[in-house]
Short mmCIF file of C-alpha atoms and ligand atoms in Angstrom, two decimals:
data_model
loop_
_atom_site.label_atom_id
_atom_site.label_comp_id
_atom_site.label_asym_id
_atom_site.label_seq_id
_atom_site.Cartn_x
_atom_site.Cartn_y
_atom_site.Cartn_z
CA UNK F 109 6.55 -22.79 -39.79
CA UNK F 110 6.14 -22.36 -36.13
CA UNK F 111 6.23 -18.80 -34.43
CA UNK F 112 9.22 -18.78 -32.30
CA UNK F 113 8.32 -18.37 -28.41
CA UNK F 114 8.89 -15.52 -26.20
CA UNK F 115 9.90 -15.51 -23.02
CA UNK F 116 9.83 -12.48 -20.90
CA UNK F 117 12.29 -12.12 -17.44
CA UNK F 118 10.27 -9.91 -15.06
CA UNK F 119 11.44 -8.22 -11.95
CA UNK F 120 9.52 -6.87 -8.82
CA UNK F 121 11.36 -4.98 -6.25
CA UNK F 122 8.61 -1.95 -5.32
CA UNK F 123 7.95 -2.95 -1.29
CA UNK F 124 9.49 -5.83 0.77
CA UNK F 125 9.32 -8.80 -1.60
CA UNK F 126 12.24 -9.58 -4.20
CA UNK F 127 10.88 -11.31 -7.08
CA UNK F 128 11.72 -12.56 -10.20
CA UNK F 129 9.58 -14.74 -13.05
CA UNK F 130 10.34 -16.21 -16.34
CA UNK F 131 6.57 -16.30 -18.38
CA UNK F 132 6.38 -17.73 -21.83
CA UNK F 133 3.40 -16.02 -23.39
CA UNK F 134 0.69 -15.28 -21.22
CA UNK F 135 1.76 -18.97 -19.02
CA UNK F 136 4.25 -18.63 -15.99
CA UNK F 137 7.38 -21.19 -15.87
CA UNK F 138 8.87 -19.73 -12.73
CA UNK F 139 7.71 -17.25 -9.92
CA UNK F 140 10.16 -17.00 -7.29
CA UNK F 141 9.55 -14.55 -4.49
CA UNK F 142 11.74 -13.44 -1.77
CA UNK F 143 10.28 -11.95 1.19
CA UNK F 144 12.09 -10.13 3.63
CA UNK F 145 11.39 -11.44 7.34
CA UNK F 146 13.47 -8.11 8.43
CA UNK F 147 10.72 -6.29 8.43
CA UNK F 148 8.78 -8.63 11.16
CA UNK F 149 10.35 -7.40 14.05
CA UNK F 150 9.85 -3.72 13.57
CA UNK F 151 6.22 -4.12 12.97
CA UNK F 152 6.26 -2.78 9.41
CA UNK F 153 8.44 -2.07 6.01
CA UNK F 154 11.66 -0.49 6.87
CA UNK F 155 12.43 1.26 3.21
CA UNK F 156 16.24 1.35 3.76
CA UNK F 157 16.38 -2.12 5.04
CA UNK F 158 14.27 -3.34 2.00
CA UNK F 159 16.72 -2.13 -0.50
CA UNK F 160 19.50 -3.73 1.21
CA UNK F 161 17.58 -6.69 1.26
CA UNK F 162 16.73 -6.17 -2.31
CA UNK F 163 20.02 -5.85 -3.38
CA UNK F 164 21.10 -8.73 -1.63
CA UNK F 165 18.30 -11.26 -3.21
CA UNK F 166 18.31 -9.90 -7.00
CA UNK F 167 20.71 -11.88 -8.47
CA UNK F 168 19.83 -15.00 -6.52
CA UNK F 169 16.70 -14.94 -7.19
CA UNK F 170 16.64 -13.89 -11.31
CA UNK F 171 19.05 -17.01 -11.18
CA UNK F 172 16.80 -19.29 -9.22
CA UNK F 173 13.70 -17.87 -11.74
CA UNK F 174 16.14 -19.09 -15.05
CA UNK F 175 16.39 -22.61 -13.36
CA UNK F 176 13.36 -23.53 -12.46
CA UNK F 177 11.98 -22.39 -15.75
CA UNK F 178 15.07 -24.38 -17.54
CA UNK F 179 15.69 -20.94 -19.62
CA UNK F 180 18.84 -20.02 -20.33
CA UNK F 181 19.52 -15.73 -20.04
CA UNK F 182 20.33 -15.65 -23.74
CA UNK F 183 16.87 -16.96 -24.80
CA UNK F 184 14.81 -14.63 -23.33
CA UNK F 185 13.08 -11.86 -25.72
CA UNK F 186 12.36 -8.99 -22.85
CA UNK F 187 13.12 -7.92 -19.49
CA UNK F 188 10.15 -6.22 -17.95
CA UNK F 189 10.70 -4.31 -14.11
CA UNK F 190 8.34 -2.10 -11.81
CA UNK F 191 9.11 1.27 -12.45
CA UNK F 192 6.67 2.60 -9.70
CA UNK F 193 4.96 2.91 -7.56
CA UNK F 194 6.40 1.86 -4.06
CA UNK F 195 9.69 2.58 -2.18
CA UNK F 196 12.21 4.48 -4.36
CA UNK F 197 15.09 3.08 -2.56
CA UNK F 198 13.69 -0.55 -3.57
CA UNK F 199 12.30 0.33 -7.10
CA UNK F 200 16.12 1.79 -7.71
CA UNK F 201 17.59 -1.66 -7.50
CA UNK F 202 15.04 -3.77 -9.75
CA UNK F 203 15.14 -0.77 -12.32
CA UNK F 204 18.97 -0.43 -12.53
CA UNK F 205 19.03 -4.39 -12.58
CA UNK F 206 16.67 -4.80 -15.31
CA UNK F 207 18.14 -2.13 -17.53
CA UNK F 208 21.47 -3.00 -17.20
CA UNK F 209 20.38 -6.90 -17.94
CA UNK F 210 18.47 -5.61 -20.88
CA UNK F 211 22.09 -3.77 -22.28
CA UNK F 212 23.65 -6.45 -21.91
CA UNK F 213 21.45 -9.15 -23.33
CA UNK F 214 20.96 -6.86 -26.03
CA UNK F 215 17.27 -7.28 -25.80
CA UNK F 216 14.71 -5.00 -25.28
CA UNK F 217 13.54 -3.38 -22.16
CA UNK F 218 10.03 -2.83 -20.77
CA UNK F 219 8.75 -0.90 -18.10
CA UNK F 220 5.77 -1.60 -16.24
CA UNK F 221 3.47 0.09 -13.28
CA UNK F 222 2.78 -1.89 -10.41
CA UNK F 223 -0.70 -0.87 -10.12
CA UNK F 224 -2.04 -2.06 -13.44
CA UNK F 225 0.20 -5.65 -12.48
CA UNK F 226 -1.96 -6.43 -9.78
CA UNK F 227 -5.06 -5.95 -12.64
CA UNK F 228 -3.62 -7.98 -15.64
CA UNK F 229 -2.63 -10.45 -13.26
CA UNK F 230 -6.41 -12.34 -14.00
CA UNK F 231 -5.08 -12.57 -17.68
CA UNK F 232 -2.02 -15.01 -16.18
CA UNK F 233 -3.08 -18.60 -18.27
CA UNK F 234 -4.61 -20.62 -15.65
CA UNK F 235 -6.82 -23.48 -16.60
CA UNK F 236 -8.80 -23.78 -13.76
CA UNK F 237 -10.00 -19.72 -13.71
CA UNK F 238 -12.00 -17.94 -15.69
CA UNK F 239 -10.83 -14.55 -17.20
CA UNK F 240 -12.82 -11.42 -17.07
CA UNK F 241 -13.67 -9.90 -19.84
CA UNK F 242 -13.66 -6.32 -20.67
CA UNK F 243 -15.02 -4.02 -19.57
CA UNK F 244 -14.46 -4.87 -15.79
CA UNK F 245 -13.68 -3.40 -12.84
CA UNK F 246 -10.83 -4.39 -10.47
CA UNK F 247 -10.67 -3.71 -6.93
CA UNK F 248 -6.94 -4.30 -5.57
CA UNK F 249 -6.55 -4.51 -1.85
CA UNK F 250 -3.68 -5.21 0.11
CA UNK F 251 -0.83 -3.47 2.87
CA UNK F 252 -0.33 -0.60 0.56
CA UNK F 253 -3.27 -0.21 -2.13
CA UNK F 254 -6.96 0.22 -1.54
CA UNK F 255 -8.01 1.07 -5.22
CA UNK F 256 -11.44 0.83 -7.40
CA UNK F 257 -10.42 1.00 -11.57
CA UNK F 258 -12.65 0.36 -14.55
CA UNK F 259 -10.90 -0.98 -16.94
CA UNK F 260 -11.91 -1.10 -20.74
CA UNK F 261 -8.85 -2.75 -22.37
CA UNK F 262 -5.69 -4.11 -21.51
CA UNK F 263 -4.02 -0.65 -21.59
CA UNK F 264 -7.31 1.63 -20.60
CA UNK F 265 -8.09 2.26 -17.19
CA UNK F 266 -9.57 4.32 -14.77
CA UNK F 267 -9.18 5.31 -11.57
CA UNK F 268 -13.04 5.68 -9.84
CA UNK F 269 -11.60 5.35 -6.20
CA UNK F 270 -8.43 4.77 -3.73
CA UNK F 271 -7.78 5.65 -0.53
CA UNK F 272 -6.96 8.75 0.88
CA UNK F 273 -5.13 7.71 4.13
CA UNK F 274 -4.20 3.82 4.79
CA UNK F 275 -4.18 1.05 2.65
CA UNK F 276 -6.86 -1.51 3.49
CA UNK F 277 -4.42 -4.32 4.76
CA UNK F 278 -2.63 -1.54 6.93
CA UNK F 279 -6.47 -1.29 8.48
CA UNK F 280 -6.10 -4.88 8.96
CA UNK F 281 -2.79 -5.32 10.42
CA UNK F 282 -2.82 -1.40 12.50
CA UNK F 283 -5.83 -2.82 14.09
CA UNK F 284 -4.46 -6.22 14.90
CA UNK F 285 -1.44 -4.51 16.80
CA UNK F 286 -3.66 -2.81 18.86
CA UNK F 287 -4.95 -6.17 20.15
CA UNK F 288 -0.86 -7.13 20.84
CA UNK F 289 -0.93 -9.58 17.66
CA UNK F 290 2.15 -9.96 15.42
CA UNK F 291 2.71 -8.39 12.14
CA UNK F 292 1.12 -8.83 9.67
CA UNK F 293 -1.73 -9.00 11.58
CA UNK F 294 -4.71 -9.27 8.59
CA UNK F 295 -4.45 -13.29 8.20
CA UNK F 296 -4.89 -13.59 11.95
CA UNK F 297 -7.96 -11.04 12.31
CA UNK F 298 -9.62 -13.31 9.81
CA UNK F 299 -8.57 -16.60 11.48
CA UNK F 300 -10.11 -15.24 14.94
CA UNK F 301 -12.91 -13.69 12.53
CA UNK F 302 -14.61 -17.01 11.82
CA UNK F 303 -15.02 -18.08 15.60
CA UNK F 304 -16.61 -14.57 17.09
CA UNK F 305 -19.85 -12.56 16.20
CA UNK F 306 -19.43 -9.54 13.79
CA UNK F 307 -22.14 -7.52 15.25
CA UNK F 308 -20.94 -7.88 19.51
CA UNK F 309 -19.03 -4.06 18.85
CA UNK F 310 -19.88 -1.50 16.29
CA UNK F 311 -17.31 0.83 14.96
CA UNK F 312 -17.89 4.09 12.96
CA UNK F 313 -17.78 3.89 9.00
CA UNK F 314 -16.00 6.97 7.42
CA UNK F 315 -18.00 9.13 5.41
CA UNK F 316 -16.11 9.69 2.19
CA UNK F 317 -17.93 11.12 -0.43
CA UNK F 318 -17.65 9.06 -4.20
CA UNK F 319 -15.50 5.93 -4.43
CA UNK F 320 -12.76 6.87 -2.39
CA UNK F 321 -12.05 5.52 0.85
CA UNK F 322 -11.12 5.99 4.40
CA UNK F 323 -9.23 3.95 6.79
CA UNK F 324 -7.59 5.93 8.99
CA UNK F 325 -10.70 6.94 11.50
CA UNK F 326 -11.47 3.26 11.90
CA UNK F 327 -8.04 3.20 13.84
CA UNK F 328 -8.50 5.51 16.31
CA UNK F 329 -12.33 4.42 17.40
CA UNK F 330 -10.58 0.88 17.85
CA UNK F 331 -7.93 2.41 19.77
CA UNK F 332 -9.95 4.48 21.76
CA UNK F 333 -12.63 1.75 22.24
CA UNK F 334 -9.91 -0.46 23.52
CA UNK F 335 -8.45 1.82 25.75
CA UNK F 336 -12.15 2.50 27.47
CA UNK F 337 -12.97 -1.46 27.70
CA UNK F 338 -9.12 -2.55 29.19
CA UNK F 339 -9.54 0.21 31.82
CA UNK F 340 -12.81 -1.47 33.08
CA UNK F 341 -11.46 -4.92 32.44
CA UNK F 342 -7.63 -5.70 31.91
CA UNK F 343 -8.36 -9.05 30.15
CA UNK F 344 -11.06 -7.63 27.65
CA UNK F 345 -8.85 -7.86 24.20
CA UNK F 346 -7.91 -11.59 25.81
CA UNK F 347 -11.46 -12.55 26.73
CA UNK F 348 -13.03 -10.92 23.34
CA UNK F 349 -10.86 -11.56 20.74
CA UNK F 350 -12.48 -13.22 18.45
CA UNK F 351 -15.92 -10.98 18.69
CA UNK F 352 -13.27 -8.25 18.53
CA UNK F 353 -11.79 -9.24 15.57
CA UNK F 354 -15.26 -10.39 13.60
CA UNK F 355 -16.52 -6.89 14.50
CA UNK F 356 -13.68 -5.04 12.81
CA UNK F 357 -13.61 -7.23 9.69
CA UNK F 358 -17.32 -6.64 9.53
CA UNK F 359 -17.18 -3.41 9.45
CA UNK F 360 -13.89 -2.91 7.12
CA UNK F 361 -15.92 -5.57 4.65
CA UNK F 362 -18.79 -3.56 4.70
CA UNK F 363 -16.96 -0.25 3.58
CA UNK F 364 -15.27 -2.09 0.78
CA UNK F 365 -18.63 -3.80 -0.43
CA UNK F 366 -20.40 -0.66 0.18
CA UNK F 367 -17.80 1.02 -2.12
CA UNK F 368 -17.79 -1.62 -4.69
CA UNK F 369 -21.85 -1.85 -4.59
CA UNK F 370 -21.49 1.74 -5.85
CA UNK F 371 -19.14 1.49 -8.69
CA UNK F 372 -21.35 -1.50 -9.98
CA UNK F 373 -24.58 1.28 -9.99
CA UNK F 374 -22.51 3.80 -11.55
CA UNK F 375 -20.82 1.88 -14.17
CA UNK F 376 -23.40 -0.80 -14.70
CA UNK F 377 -20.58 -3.27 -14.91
CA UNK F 378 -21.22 -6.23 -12.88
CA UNK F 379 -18.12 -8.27 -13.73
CA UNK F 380 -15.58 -7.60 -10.75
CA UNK F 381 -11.98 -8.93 -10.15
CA UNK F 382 -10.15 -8.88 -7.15
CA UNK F 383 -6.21 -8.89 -6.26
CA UNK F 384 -3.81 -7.61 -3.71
CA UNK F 385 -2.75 -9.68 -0.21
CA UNK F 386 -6.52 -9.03 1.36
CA UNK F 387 -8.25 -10.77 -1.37
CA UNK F 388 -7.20 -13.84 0.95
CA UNK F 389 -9.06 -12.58 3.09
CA UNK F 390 -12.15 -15.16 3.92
CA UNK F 391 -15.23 -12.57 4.69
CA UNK F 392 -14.04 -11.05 1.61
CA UNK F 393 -14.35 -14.00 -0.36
CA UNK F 394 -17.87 -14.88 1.51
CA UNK F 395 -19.50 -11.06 0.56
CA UNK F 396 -18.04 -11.52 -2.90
CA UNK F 397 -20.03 -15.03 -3.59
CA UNK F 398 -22.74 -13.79 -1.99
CA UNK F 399 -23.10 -11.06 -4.66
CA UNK F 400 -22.82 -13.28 -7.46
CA UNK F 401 -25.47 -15.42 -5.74
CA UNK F 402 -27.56 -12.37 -4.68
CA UNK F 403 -26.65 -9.07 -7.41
CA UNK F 404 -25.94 -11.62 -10.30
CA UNK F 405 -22.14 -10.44 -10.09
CA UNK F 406 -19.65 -12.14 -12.11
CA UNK F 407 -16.49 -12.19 -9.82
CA UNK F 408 -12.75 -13.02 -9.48
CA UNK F 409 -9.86 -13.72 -7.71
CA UNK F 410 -6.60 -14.72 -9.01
CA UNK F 411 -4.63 -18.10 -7.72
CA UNK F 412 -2.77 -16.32 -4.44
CA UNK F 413 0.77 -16.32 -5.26
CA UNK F 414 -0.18 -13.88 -8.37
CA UNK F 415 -2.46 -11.70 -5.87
CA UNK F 416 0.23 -10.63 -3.33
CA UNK F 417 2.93 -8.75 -4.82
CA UNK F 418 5.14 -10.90 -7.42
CA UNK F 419 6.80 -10.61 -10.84
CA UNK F 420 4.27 -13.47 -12.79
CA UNK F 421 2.19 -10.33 -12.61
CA UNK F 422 4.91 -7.92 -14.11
CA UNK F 423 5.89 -10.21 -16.74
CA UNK F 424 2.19 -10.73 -18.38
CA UNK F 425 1.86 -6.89 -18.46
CA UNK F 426 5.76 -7.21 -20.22
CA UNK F 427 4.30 -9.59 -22.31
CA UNK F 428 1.22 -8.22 -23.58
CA UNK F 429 3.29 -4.41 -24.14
CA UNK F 430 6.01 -6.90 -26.51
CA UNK F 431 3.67 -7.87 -28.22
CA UNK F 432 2.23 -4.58 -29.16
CA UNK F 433 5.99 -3.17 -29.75
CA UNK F 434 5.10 -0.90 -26.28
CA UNK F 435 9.41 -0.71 -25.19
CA UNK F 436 10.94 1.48 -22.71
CA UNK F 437 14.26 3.60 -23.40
CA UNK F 438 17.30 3.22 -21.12
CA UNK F 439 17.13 6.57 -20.42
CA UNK F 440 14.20 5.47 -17.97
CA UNK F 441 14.22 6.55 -13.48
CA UNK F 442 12.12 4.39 -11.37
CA UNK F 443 9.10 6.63 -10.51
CA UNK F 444 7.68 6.63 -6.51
CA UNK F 445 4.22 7.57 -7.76
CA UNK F 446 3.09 6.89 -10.58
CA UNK F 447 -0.51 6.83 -10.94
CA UNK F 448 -2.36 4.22 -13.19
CA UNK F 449 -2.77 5.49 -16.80
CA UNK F 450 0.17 8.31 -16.69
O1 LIG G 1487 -0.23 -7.79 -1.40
P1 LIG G 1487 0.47 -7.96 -0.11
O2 LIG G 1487 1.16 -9.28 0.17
O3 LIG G 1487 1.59 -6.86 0.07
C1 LIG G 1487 1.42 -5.54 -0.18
O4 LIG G 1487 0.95 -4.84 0.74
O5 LIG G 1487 1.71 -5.07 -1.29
O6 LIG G 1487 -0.57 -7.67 1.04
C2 LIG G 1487 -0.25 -7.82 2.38
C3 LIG G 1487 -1.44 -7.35 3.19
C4 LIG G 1487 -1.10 -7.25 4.67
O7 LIG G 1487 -1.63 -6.04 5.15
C5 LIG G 1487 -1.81 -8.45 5.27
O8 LIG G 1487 -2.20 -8.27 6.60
C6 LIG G 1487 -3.02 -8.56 4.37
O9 LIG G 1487 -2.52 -8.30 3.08
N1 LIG G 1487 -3.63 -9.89 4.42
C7 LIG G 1487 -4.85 -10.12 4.93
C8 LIG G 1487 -5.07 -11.51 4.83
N2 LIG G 1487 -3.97 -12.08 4.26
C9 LIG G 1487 -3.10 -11.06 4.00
N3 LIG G 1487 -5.76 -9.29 5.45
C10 LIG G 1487 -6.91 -9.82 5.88
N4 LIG G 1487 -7.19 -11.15 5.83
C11 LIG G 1487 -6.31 -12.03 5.31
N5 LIG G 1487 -6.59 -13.32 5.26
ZN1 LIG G 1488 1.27 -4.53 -4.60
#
């Protein structure tokens, strides 16, 4: 007799991007992600406008996830939602949709924490990536998370390291506005990245004791640095761009490697996977083969739509917690912080 299938619904709804994904097992039938262009204009997440938006893209988009995986509601097993952390305003509406689905389905109801998504993500069936095995650590970088974990099973980890003022991609894209690009600014750093010289301007790297880091600083020397070159030459962001922009990826690369280097020593664990928007990011992926070629590192990056922020990566955390009976009461609140492992 063949074990019957299970298929989990997952929903994401923690920053800017509505998602919803139907997974059977540990394989992905539908990922469907909504992002809200809103945001674009005011150079950054309005919360209130993303949970309008979110509550205006749920049920479109849950439908649109049953259809292109050719599930009907009534089959699936689980619903699985972010309970935290991100927005409250936005967590509110995937929470309240997922347990009132889950009521009414009649099936049970799993929450899961964002954080710890963006890890099991690497355990999404893909045939053409290899899967870390444990232990590992997991860096997860992107517009709100700079974060170093070990983690020793699917449901054991460890923080080592996170930031204590911006996020990594806000480095990214906080630096790019200073230089008048558009938001986000991080994919266009890189693309002007690859055609300047990294080492034409040198910024100051925080010192931040441990495996935490720093962002913040880096800001104002580029601000104040730009402010001192423009009043000598109006054109210098225009004329400089790209060495501009290959100096400040330089030197945010080398504070996450330098970081990462560190946790390797400490932990003696050499196998290191990657997610979050920045892991796009193409110095990243350079330093990162470069290790494996040079330190012996094993490393990895998931396929991209699972490493920016999507619900493929809630529903393999909803699937591995079904199958180990891991179900969340109704009586559950979305949760604004919620640290990995609490
Ligand atoms: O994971 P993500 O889509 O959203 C969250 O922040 O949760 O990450 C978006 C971040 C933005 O800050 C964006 O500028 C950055 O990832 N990003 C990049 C690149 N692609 C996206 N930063 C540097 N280089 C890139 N190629
Ligand atoms: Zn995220």
């Amino acid at each position: 007799m063949t074990a019957t299938k299970k298929y989990i619904l997952a929903i994401e709804s923690s920053c800017d991007d509505t998602s919803a994904a139907v997974l059977c097992h540990t394989n992905v039938l539908s990922n469907v992600v909504a992002t809200q262009e809103i945001h674009k204009q005011y150079g950054g997440v309005v919360p209130e406008l993303a949970s309008r938006a979110h509550q205006q893209n749920i049920v479109p988009v849950v439908h649109q996830a049953l259809a292109k995986a050719n599930i009907d509601k009534k089959e699936l097993s689980a619903i699985a939602f972010t309970r935290g952390p991100g927005l409250m305003g936005s967590l509110l509406v995937g929470t309240s949709f997922a347990k009132s689905l889950a009521l009414g389905l009649n099936v049970p109801l799993i929450e899961v924490n964002h954080m710890e998504a963006h890890i099991l993500a690497h355990f999404i069936e893909d045939e053409n990536k290899p899967q870390p095995t444990f232990p590992f650590l997991a860096m997860t970088i992107s517009g709100g998370h700079t974060q170093i974990v070990k983690v020793t099973d699917h449901f054991t980890m460890e923080v080592l390291g996170e930031t204590l003022d911006d996020a990594v991609g806000e480095a990214f894209d906080k630096s790019a506005k200073l230089m008048g690009l558009p938001y986000p600014g991080g994919p266009l750093v890189d693309k002007y990245a690859k055609l300047g010289n990294p080492n034409a301007f040198d910024f100051p790297k925080p010192k931040v004791d441990g495996l935490n880091f720093s962002f913040s600083g880096l800001k104002t020397s580029i601000l104040y640095f730009l402010q001192r070159e423009t009043q000598k030459n109006p054109k210098f962001v225009e004329e400089n761009i790209n060495d501009i922009c290959a100096s400040v990826q330089h030197t945010i690369l080398d504070i996450l490697m330098e970081k990462l280097q560190m946790a390797v020593d400490q932990t003696g664990i050499k196998q290191v996977a990657i997610g979050g928007g920045v892991a796009a990011n193409s110095g990243i992926r350079a330093r990162l083969k470069e290790a494996e070629e040079t330190l012996g590192w094993q490393t990895f990056i998931p396929k991209f739509e699972y490493c920016t922020d999507n619900a493929a990566m809630i529903g393999i955390v909803g699937y591995l917690k079904f199958e180990k009976g891991k179900f969340t009461d109704q009586s559950v609140a979305a949760k604004a912080r919620y640290a990995i492992g609490s």
